[in-house]
Tab-separated table of C-alpha atoms in Angstrom:
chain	number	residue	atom	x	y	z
A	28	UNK	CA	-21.252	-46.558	-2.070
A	29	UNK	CA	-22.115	-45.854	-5.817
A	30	UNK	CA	-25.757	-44.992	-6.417
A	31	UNK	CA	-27.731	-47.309	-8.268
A	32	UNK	CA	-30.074	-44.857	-9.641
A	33	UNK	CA	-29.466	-43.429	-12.918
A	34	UNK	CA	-27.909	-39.943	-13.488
A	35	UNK	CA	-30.510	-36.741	-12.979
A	36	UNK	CA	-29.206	-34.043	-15.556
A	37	UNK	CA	-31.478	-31.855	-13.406
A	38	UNK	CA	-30.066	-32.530	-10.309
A	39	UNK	CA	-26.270	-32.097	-11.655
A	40	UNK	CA	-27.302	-28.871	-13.033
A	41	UNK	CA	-28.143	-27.807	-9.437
A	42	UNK	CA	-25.062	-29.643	-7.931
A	43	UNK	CA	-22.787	-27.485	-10.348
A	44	UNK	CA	-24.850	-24.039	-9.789
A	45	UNK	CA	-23.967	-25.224	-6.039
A	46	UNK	CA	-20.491	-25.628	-6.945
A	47	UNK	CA	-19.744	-22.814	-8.733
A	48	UNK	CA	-22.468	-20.354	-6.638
A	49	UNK	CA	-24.074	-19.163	-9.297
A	50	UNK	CA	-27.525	-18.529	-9.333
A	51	UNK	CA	-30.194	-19.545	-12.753
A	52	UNK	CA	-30.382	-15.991	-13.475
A	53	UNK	CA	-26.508	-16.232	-13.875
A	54	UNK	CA	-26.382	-19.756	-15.366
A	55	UNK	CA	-28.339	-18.010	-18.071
A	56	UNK	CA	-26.933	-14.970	-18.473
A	57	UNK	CA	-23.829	-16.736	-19.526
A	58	UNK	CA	-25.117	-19.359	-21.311
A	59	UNK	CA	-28.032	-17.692	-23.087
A	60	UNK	CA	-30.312	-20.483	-22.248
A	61	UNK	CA	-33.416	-19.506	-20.452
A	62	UNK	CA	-33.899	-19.125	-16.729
A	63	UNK	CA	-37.551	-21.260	-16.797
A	64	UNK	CA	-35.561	-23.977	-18.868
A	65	UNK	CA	-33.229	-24.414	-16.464
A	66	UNK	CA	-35.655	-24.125	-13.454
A	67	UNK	CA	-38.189	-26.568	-15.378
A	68	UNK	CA	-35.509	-29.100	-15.742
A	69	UNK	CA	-33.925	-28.927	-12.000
A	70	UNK	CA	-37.531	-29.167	-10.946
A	71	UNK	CA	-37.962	-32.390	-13.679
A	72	UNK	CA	-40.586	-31.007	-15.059
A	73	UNK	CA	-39.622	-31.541	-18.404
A	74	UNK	CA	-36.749	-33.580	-20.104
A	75	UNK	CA	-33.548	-31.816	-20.434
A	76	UNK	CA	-31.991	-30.727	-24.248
A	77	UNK	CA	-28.450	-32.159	-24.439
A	78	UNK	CA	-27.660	-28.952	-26.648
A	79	UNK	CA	-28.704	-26.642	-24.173
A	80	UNK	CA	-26.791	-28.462	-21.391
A	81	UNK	CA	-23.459	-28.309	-23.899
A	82	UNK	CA	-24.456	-24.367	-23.807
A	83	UNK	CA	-24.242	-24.243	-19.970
A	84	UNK	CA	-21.316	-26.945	-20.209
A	85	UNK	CA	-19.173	-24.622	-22.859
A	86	UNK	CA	-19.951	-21.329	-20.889
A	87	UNK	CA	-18.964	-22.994	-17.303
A	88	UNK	CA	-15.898	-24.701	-19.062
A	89	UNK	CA	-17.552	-27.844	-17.727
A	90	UNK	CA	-17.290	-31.232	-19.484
A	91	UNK	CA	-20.667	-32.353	-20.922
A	92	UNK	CA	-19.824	-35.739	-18.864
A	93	UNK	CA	-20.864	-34.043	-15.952
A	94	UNK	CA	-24.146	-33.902	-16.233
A	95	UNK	CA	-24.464	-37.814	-16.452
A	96	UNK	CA	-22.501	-39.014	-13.850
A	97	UNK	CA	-23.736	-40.784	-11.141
A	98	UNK	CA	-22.108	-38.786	-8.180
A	99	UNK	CA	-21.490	-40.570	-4.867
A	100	UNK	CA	-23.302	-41.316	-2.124
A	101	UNK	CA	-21.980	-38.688	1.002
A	102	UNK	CA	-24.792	-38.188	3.179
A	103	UNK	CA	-24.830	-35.139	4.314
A	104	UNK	CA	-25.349	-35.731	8.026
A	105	UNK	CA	-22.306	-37.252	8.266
A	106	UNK	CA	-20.527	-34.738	6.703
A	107	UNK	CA	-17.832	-33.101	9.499
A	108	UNK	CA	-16.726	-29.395	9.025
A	109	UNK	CA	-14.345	-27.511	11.295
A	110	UNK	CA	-16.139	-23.979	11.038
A	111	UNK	CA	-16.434	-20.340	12.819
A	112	UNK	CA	-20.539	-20.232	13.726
A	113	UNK	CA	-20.012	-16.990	11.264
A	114	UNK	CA	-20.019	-19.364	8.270
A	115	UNK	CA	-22.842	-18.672	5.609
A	116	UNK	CA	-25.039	-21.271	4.652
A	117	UNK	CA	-24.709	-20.233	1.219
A	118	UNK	CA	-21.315	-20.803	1.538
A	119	UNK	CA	-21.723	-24.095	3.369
A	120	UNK	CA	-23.898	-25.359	0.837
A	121	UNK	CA	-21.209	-24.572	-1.763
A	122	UNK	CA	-18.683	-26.559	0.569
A	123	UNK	CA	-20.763	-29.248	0.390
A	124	UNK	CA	-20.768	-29.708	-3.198
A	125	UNK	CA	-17.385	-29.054	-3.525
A	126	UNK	CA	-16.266	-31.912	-1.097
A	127	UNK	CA	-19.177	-34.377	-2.883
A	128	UNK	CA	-17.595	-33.970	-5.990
A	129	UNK	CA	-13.624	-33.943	-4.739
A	130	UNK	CA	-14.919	-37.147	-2.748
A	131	UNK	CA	-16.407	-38.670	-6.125
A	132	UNK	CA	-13.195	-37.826	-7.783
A	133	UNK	CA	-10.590	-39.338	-5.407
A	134	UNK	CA	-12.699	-42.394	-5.220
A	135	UNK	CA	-12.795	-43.068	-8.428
A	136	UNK	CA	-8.930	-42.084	-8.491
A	137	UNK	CA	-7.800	-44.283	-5.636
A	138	UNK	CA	-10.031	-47.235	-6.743
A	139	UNK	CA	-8.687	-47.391	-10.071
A	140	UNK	CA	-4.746	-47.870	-8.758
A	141	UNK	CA	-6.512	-49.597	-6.203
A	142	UNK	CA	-4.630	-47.720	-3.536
A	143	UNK	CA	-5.065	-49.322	0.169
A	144	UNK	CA	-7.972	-47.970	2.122
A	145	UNK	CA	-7.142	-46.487	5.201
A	146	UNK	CA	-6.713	-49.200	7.829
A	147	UNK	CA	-8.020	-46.349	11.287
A	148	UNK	CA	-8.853	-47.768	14.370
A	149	UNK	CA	-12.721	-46.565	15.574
A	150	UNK	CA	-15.192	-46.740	18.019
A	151	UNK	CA	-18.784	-46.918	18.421
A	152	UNK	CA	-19.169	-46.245	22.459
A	153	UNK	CA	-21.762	-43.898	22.835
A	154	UNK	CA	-20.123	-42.109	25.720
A	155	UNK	CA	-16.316	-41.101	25.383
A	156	UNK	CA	-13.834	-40.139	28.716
A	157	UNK	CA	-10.756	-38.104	27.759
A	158	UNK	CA	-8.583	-41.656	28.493
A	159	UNK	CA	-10.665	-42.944	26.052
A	160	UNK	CA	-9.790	-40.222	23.263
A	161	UNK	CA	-6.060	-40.390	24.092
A	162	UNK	CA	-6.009	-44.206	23.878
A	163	UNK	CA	-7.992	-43.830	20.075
A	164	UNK	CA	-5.317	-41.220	19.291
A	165	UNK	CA	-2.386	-43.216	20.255
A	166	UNK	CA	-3.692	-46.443	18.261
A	167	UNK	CA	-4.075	-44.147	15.277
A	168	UNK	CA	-0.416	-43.321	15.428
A	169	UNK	CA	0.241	-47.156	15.361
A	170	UNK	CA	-2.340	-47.352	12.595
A	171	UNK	CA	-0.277	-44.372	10.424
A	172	UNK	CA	3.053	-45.671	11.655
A	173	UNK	CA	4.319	-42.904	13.436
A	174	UNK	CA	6.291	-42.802	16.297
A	175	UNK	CA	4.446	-42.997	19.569
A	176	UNK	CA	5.908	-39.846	21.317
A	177	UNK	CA	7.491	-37.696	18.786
A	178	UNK	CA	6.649	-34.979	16.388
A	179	UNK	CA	4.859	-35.679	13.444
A	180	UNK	CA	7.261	-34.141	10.299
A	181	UNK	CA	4.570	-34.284	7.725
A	182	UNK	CA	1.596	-34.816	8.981
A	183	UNK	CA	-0.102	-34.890	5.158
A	184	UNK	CA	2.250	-37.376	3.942
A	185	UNK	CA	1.547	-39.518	6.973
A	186	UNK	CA	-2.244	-39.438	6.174
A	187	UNK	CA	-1.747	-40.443	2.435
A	188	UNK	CA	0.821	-43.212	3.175
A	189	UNK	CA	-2.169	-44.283	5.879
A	190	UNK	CA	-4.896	-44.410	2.848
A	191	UNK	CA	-6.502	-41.045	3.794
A	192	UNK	CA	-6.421	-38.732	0.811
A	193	UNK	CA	-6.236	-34.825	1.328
A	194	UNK	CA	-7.303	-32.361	-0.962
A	195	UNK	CA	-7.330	-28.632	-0.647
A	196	UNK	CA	-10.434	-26.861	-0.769
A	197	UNK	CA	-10.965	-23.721	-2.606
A	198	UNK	CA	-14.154	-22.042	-4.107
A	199	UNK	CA	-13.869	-19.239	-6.833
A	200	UNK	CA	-16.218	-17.721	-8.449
A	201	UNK	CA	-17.374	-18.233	-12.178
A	202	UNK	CA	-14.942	-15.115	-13.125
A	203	UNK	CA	-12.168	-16.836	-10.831
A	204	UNK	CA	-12.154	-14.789	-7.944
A	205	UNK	CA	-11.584	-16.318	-4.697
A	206	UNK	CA	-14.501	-16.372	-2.054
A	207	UNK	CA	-13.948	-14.216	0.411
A	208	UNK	CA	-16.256	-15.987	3.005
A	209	UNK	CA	-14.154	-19.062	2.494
A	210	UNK	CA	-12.118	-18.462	5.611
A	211	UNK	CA	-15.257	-19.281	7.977
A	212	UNK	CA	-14.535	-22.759	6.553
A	213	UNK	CA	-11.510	-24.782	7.930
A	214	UNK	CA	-11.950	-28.666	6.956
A	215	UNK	CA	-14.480	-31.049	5.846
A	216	UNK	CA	-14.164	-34.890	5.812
A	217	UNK	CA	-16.139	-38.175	5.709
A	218	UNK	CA	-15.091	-41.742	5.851
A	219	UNK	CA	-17.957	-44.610	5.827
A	220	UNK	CA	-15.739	-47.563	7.471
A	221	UNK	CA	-13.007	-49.926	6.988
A	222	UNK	CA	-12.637	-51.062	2.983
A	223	UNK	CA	-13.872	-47.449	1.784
A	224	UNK	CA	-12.395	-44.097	0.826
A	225	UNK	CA	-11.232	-41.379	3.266
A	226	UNK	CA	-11.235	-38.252	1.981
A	227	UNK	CA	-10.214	-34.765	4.453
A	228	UNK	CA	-10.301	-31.689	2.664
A	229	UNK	CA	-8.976	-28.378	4.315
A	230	UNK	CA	-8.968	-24.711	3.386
A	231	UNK	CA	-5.559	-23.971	3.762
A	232	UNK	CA	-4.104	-20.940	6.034
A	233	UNK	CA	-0.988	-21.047	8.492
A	234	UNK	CA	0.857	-24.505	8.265
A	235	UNK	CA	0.128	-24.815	11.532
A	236	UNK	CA	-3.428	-24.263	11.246
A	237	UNK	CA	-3.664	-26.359	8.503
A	238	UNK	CA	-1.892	-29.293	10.733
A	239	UNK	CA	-4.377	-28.837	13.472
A	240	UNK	CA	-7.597	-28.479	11.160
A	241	UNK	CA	-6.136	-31.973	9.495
A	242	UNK	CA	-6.091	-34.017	13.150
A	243	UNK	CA	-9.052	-32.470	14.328
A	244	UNK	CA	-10.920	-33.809	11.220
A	245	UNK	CA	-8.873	-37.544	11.762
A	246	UNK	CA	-10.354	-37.303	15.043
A	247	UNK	CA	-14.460	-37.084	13.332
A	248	UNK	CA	-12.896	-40.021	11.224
A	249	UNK	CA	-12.087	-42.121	13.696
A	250	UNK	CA	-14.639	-40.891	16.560
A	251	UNK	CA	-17.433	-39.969	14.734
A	252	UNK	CA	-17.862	-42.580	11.665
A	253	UNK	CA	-19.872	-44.847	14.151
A	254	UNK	CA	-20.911	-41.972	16.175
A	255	UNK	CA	-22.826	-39.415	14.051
A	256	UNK	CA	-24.979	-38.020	16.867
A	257	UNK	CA	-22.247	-37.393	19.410
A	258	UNK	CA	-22.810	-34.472	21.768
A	259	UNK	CA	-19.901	-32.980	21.906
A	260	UNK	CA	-18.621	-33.738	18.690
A	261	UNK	CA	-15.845	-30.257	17.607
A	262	UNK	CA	-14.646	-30.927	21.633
A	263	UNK	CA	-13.786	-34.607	20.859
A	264	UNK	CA	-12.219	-33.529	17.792
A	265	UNK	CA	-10.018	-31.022	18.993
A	266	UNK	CA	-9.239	-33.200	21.962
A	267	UNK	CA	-8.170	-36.044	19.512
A	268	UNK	CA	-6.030	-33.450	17.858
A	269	UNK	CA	-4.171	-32.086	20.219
A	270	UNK	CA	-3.481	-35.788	21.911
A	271	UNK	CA	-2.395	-37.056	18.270
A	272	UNK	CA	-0.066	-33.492	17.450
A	273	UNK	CA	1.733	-33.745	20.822
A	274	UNK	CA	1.449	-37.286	22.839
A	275	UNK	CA	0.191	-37.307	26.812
A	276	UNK	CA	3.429	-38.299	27.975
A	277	UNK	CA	5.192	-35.693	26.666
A	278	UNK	CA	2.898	-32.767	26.573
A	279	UNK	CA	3.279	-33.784	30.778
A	280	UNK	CA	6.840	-33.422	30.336
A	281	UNK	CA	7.358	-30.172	28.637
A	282	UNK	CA	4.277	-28.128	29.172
A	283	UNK	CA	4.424	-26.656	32.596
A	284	UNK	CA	3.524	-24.278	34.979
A	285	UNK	CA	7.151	-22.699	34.537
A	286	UNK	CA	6.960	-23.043	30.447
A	287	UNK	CA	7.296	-19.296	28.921
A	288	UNK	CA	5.898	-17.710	26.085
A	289	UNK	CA	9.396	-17.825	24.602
A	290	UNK	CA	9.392	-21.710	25.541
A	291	UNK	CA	6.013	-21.818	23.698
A	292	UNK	CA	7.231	-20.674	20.491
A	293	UNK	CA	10.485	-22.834	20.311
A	294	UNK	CA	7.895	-26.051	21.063
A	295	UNK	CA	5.796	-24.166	18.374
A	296	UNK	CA	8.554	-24.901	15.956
A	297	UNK	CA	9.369	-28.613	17.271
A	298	UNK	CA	5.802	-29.632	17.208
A	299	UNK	CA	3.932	-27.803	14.700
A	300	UNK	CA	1.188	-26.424	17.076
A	301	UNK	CA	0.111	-23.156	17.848
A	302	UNK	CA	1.302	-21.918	20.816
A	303	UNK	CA	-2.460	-21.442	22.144
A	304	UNK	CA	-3.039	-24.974	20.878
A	305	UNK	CA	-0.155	-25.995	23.423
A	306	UNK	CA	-1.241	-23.731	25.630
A	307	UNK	CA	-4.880	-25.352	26.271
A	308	UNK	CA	-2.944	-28.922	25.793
A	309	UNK	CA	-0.998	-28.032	28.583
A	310	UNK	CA	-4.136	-27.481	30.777
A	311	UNK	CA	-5.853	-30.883	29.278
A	312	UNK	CA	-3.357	-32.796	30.512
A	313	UNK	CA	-3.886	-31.349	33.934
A	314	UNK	CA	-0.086	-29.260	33.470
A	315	UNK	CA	-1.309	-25.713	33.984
A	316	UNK	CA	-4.061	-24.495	35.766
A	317	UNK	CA	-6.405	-21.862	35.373
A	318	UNK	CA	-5.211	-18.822	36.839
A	319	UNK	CA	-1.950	-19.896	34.659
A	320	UNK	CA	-3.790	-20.403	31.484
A	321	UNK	CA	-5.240	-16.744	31.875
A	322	UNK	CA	-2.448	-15.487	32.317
A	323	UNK	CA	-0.087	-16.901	29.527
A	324	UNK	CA	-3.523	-15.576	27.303
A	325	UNK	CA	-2.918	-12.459	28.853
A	326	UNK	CA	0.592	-12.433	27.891
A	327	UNK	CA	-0.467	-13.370	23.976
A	328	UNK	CA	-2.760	-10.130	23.841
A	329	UNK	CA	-0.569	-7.976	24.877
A	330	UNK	CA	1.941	-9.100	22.824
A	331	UNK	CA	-0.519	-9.161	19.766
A	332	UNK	CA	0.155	-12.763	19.696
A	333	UNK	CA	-3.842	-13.960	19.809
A	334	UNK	CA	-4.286	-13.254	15.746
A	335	UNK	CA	-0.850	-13.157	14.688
A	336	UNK	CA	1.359	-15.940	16.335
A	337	UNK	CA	5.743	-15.763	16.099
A	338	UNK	CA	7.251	-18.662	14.094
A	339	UNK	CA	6.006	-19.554	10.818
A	340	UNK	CA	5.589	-23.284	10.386
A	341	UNK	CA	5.542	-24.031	7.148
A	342	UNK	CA	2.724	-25.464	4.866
A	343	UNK	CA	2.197	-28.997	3.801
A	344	UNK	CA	1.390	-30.042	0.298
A	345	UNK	CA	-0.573	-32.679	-0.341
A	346	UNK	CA	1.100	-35.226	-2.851
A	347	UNK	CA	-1.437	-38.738	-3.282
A	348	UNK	CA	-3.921	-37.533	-6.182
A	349	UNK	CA	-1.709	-35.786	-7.679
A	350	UNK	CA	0.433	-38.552	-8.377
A	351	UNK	CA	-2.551	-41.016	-8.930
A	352	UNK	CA	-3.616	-38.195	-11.686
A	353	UNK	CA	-0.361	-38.011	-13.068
A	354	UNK	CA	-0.192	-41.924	-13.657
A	355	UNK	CA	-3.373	-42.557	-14.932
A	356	UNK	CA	-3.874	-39.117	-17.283
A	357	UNK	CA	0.290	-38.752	-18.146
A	358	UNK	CA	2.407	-36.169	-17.453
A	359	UNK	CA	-0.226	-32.855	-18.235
A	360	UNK	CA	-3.521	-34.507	-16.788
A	361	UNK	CA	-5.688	-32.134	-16.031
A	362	UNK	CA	-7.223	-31.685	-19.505
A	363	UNK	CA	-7.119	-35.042	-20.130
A	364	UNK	CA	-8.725	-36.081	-17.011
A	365	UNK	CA	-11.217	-33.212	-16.373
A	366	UNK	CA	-12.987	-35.304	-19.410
A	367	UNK	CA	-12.724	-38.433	-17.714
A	368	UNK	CA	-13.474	-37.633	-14.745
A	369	UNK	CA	-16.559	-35.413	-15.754
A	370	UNK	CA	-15.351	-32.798	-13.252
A	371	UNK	CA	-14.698	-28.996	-14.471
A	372	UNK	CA	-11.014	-28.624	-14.389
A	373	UNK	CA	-10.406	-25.544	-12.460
A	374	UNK	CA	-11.786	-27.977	-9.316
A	375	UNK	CA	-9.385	-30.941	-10.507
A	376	UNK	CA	-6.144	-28.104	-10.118
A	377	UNK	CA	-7.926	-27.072	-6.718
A	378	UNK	CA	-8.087	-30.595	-5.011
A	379	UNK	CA	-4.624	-31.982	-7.063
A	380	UNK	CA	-2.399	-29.113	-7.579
A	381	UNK	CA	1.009	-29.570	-9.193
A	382	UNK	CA	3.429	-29.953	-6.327
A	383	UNK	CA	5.276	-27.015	-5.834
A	384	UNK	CA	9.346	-27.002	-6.362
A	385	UNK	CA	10.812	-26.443	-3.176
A	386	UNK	CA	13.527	-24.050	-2.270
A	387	UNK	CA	16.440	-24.739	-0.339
A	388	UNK	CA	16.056	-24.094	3.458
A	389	UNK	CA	17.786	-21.441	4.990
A	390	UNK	CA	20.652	-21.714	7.572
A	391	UNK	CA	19.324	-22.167	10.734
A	392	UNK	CA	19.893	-19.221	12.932
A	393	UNK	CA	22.326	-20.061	15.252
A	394	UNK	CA	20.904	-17.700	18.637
A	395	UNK	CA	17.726	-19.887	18.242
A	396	UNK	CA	15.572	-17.022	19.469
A	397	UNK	CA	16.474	-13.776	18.104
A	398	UNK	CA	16.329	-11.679	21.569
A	399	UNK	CA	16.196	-8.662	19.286
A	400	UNK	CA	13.134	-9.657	18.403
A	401	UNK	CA	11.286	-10.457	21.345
A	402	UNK	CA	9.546	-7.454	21.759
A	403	UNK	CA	8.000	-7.501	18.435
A	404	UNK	CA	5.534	-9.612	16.940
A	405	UNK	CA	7.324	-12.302	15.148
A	406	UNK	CA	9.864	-13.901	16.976
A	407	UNK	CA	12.737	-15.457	14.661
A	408	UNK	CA	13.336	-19.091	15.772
A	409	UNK	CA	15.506	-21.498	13.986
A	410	UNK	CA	14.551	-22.778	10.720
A	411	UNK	CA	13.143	-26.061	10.826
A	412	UNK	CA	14.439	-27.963	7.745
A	413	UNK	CA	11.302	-29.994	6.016
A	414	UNK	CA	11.468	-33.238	4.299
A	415	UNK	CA	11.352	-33.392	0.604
A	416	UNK	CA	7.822	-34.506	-0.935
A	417	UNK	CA	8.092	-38.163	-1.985
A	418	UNK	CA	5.975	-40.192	-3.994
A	419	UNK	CA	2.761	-41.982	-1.516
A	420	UNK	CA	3.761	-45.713	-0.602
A	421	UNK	CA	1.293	-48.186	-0.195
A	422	UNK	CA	0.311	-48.813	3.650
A	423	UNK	CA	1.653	-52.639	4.802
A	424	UNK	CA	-1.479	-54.541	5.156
């Protein structure tokens, strides 16, 4: 919902300090305008100088717009991150005013082409069995009009056809630097209800990382939006993931007590998973026991296949603001629409990047595994060919 309450200068000026993690003493060293002015006025104790704001504005390459927006209301308790318990809160708190403002942004983006709002099933029963999670991520492929029981290609593009935007997440510091601490993040997302903006925004790694941190924050979408003080929240979520990524019926089909390692990695490639994300699916799904489990995870260590997985699956780019940028701010937009959209630019490139031209696929390696291989730590599997992006169509209402 938009606020109602006018813009605080004061309170901007600590959402972009927030955004861009600097502190006041750094604000002002680049700037030149006082640390107690900008304290004073982020405290409201006294009025703020627009020509000291342009100052901070001009030295942050901000727009002067941003100080006197009104930003969106995302409360931040119902916020949903997929996180290592190593995360920093500094770090967090940046997150979070990274993902207000990318939120305020595609909002405003998707409202003015008056894109369709994501039409997600949901549920507000306080207490959730596994069946019930399974069922919610079965309707959701109905909702995003995928088949029931095969792989998803793209999952992004499926999400943005659905209404859901997603936006990559990336914080730099105010020389450009990336943040090092960023990878304790993995995704971040928030959804009110039916007839408003869904927004996930991931830090991207692996493709199939990426694919996995994008379900499991569908799942707080669709589990959580009426259910902000579930329990078990990150267990629902990855339960909803896995279920959506690879379907009960089949996951009972092809994950077994007989699958191999080898078998993991060519289902790896089919399905987009990790092989210990199949791995634990199998055992969900009541496929693989325990003493099985352990030792398939045995296997993966002494392969060196815990932090470094074989087959690469590739990465998804997202495709919906970009293009919704692109119409509404021409061909070049993110000057153009940095200024409209009161938003500094280098965070417009970071949640709508320019899609990248893709290369022609490889031929597929005709062996399918390369037994050569095997004993090393990426195993070559056949390419997988990936769809072409295409523009976002509007979701059949």
């Amino acid at each position: 919902m938009t606020s109602v309450l006018a813009a605080s200068p004061g309170e901007r000026l600590r959402t972009l300090r927030d955004l861009m993690g600097l502190t006041q003493a750094q604000v002002s060293a680049m700037s030149g305008v006082a640390s107690s002015w900008i304290s004073d006025v982020e405290n409201e104790h006294i009025d703020p100088q627009e020509e000291k704001l342009l100052l901070i504005a001009q030295a942050t390459e901000t727009p002067i717009g941003f100080f006197f927006v009104q930003p969106r209301s995302v409360p931040l308790d119902s916020l949903r991150f997929r996180k290592l318990a190593s995360a920093k809160r500094t770090v967090t708190k940046r997150v979070h005013a990274l993902y207000g403002e990318s939120y305020r942004v595609s909002d405003e983006l998707i409202t003015r082409e008056r894109y369709p709002t994501p039409p997600l099933p949901f549920t507000d029963t306080e207490t959730l069995e596994d069946d019930d999670i399974e069922a919610l991520a079965e309707q959701t492929r109905v909702a995003l009009r995928l088949a029931p029981d095969k792989p998803i290609p793209h999952l992004t593009r499926a999400l943005e056809r659905g209404g859901v935007a997603v936006a990559p997440m990336v914080l730099s510091d105010h020389s450009g630097s990336d943040e090092p601490t960023v990878n304790a993040h993995f995704g971040v997302s928030y959804w009110s209800g039916l007839g408003d903006t869904a927004l996930i925004g991931y830090f991207p790694a692996s493709g199939d990382r990426d694919r996995f941190t994008l379900a499991h924050e569908l799942g707080h979408l669709v589990l959580h939006t009426f259910r902000p003080r579930a329990k078990n929240a990150e267990a629902e979520a990855n339960r909803f993931a896995s279920a959506l990524l690879m379907p009960y019926d089949r996951a009972r089909e092809e994950l077994t007590a007989e699958t191999t390692l080898t078998d993991y990695a060519r289902k790896k490639a089919t399905w987009g998973v990790s092989i210990q994300a199949l791995i634990m699916r199998g055992a969900a799904v009541g496929r693989i026991d325990d003493a099985r489990k352990r030792s398939l995870y045995v296997q993966l260590s002494q392969r060196n296949w815990r932090k470094q997985e074989p087959v690469e699956v590739g990465q998804e780019e997202p495709l919906l603001l970009w293009t919704l940028l692109q119409r509404q701010f021409g061909e070049k937009p993110y000057i153009s629409g940095s200024e409209h959209l009161a938003i500094p630019p280098a965070v417009l490139r970071s949640i709508a990047p320019t899609p990248r031209i893709k290369k022609k696929a490889k031929e597929p390696h005709k062996g399918g595994v390369n037994n050569k291989e095997a004993g090393n730590n990426v195993v070559q599997l056949a390419s997988r060919q990936t769809r072409q992006p295409e523009a976002p169509t509007r979701l059949a209402r």
